[in-house]
Amino acid sequence: MNEVSQQALDAARAFIAAANRGDVPALERALAPDVRIDMGGAVHQGRGQVLDRFFLPWVVRVAGRYQETGARPAGDAVIVLYRFRTPAGLREDLAYTYRVGGGAITEIVGRFT
């Protein structure tokens, strides 16, 4: 893994650990102010939208948990594979592509696998 993708992987792991804990301040710190997220074609721009429209309602409030199942470099990014589960029974396998800049996540592209 190259240095850029390793930085992205480290940022992704810290971000997902915060999501699994429901630690909103840590989630905010992990994201760049102008972060862009594309989750299956639903695009949100900016830290507030990313948290308010995706991670808070779809992960934190439903006590969702990610389990990493693999990771690989992808040029200037890293792709991390997850099993996502909620106590209510939601089960999804996902691939998130992360890009970082200035120590924060600048982009996440999520797809079902």
C-alpha positions as a LaTeX table, in Angstrom:
\begin{tabular}{lrrr}
\hline
Residue & $x$ (\AA) & $y$ (\AA) & $z$ (\AA) \\
\hline
Met1 & 0.00 & 0.00 & 0.00 \\
Asn2 & 1.43 & 3.41 & $-0.92$ \\
Glu3 & 1.71 & 6.29 & 1.55 \\
Val4 & $-1.37$ & 8.12 & 0.22 \\
Ser5 & $-3.62$ & 5.07 & 0.38 \\
Gln6 & $-2.24$ & 4.18 & 3.83 \\
Gln7 & $-3.17$ & 7.69 & 5.06 \\
Ala8 & $-6.64$ & 7.19 & 3.59 \\
Leu9 & $-6.94$ & 3.79 & 5.27 \\
Asp10 & $-5.87$ & 5.21 & 8.63 \\
Ala11 & $-8.43$ & 8.04 & 8.28 \\
Ala12 & $-11.14$ & 5.59 & 7.22 \\
Arg13 & $-10.48$ & 3.32 & 10.18 \\
Ala14 & $-10.60$ & 6.22 & 12.64 \\
Phe15 & $-13.81$ & 7.50 & 11.05 \\
Ile16 & $-15.55$ & 4.12 & 11.14 \\
Ala17 & $-14.41$ & 3.50 & 14.73 \\
Ala18 & $-16.06$ & 6.83 & 15.65 \\
Ala19 & $-19.22$ & 5.83 & 13.75 \\
Asn20 & $-19.34$ & 2.48 & 15.56 \\
Arg21 & $-19.04$ & 4.31 & 18.92 \\
Gly22 & $-21.65$ & 6.92 & 17.92 \\
Asp23 & $-19.01$ & 9.60 & 18.62 \\
Val24 & $-20.36$ & 12.58 & 16.66 \\
Pro25 & $-17.56$ & 15.04 & 17.61 \\
Ala26 & $-14.96$ & 12.54 & 16.35 \\
Leu27 & $-16.95$ & 12.06 & 13.13 \\
Glu28 & $-16.98$ & 15.82 & 12.61 \\
Arg29 & $-13.22$ & 16.07 & 13.17 \\
Ala30 & $-12.53$ & 13.27 & 10.69 \\
Leu31 & $-14.34$ & 15.00 & 7.83 \\
Ala32 & $-13.06$ & 17.96 & 5.84 \\
Pro33 & $-15.48$ & 20.93 & 5.92 \\
Asp34 & $-16.22$ & 20.51 & 2.20 \\
Val35 & $-16.32$ & 16.68 & 2.21 \\
Arg36 & $-18.34$ & 15.07 & $-0.58$ \\
Ile37 & $-20.15$ & 11.77 & $-0.15$ \\
Asp38 & $-21.82$ & 9.68 & $-2.85$ \\
Met39 & $-23.74$ & 6.79 & $-1.36$ \\
Gly40 & $-25.21$ & 4.76 & $-4.17$ \\
Gly41 & $-25.88$ & 7.90 & $-6.20$ \\
Ala42 & $-27.22$ & 10.04 & $-3.33$ \\
Val43 & $-24.69$ & 12.87 & $-3.16$ \\
His44 & $-24.19$ & 15.16 & $-0.16$ \\
Gln45 & $-21.70$ & 18.01 & 0.02 \\
Gly46 & $-20.25$ & 19.51 & 3.18 \\
Arg47 & $-19.70$ & 18.12 & 6.66 \\
Gly48 & $-23.15$ & 19.14 & 7.93 \\
Gln49 & $-25.05$ & 17.47 & 5.10 \\
Val50 & $-22.90$ & 14.33 & 5.21 \\
Leu51 & $-23.58$ & 13.90 & 8.91 \\
Asp52 & $-27.18$ & 15.15 & 9.05 \\
Arg53 & $-28.42$ & 13.36 & 5.93 \\
Phe54 & $-26.44$ & 10.15 & 6.06 \\
Phe55 & $-24.25$ & 9.11 & 8.98 \\
Leu56 & $-26.45$ & 10.34 & 11.83 \\
Pro57 & $-29.80$ & 8.93 & 10.65 \\
Trp58 & $-28.53$ & 5.81 & 8.85 \\
Val59 & $-25.67$ & 4.78 & 11.15 \\
Val60 & $-25.47$ & 6.52 & 14.53 \\
Arg61 & $-29.17$ & 6.72 & 15.47 \\
Val62 & $-29.84$ & 3.11 & 14.46 \\
Ala63 & $-26.74$ & 1.83 & 16.31 \\
Gly64 & $-25.26$ & 0.50 & 13.08 \\
Arg65 & $-21.91$ & $-1.23$ & 13.19 \\
Tyr66 & $-19.33$ & $-1.66$ & 10.48 \\
Gln67 & $-16.98$ & $-4.64$ & 10.36 \\
Glu68 & $-14.05$ & $-4.28$ & 7.97 \\
Thr69 & $-13.69$ & $-7.30$ & 5.68 \\
Gly70 & $-10.91$ & $-6.08$ & 3.39 \\
Ala71 & $-9.02$ & $-3.09$ & 2.01 \\
Arg72 & $-6.99$ & $-2.30$ & $-1.08$ \\
Pro73 & $-5.25$ & 0.75 & $-2.55$ \\
Ala74 & $-6.90$ & 2.54 & $-5.47$ \\
Gly75 & $-4.51$ & 5.18 & $-6.83$ \\
Asp76 & $-4.89$ & 8.25 & $-4.62$ \\
Ala77 & $-7.57$ & 6.54 & $-2.52$ \\
Val78 & $-8.32$ & 3.35 & $-0.64$ \\
Ile79 & $-11.28$ & 1.00 & $-0.98$ \\
Val80 & $-12.49$ & $-0.54$ & 2.27 \\
Leu81 & $-15.00$ & $-3.38$ & 2.33 \\
Tyr82 & $-17.49$ & $-3.68$ & 5.19 \\
Arg83 & $-20.31$ & $-5.74$ & 6.59 \\
Phe84 & $-22.80$ & $-3.30$ & 8.05 \\
Arg85 & $-25.36$ & $-4.46$ & 10.60 \\
Thr86 & $-28.00$ & $-2.90$ & 12.84 \\
Pro87 & $-29.76$ & $-4.34$ & 15.90 \\
Ala88 & $-33.04$ & $-4.11$ & 13.94 \\
Gly89 & $-31.72$ & $-6.63$ & 11.41 \\
Leu90 & $-30.41$ & $-4.54$ & 8.50 \\
Arg91 & $-27.57$ & $-6.41$ & 6.79 \\
Glu92 & $-25.49$ & $-4.91$ & 3.97 \\
Asp93 & $-22.13$ & $-5.54$ & 2.36 \\
Leu94 & $-20.51$ & $-2.29$ & 1.27 \\
Ala95 & $-17.43$ & $-0.87$ & $-0.41$ \\
Tyr96 & $-16.38$ & 2.68 & 0.51 \\
Thr97 & $-13.70$ & 4.49 & $-1.47$ \\
Tyr98 & $-12.00$ & 7.15 & 0.65 \\
Arg99 & $-9.87$ & 10.13 & $-0.37$ \\
Val100 & $-8.09$ & 12.35 & 2.15 \\
Gly101 & $-6.43$ & 15.73 & 2.16 \\
Gly102 & $-4.92$ & 17.76 & 4.95 \\
Gly103 & $-5.45$ & 14.86 & 7.36 \\
Ala104 & $-9.24$ & 14.74 & 6.84 \\
Ile105 & $-11.56$ & 12.73 & 4.63 \\
Thr106 & $-12.45$ & 14.76 & 1.52 \\
Glu107 & $-14.53$ & 12.18 & $-0.32$ \\
Ile108 & $-16.38$ & 8.92 & 0.30 \\
Val109 & $-17.96$ & 6.94 & $-2.52$ \\
Gly110 & $-20.08$ & 4.07 & $-1.20$ \\
Arg111 & $-21.52$ & 1.16 & $-3.13$ \\
Phe112 & $-23.33$ & $-2.05$ & $-2.29$ \\
Thr113 & $-21.32$ & $-5.18$ & $-3.04$ \\
\hline
\end{tabular}
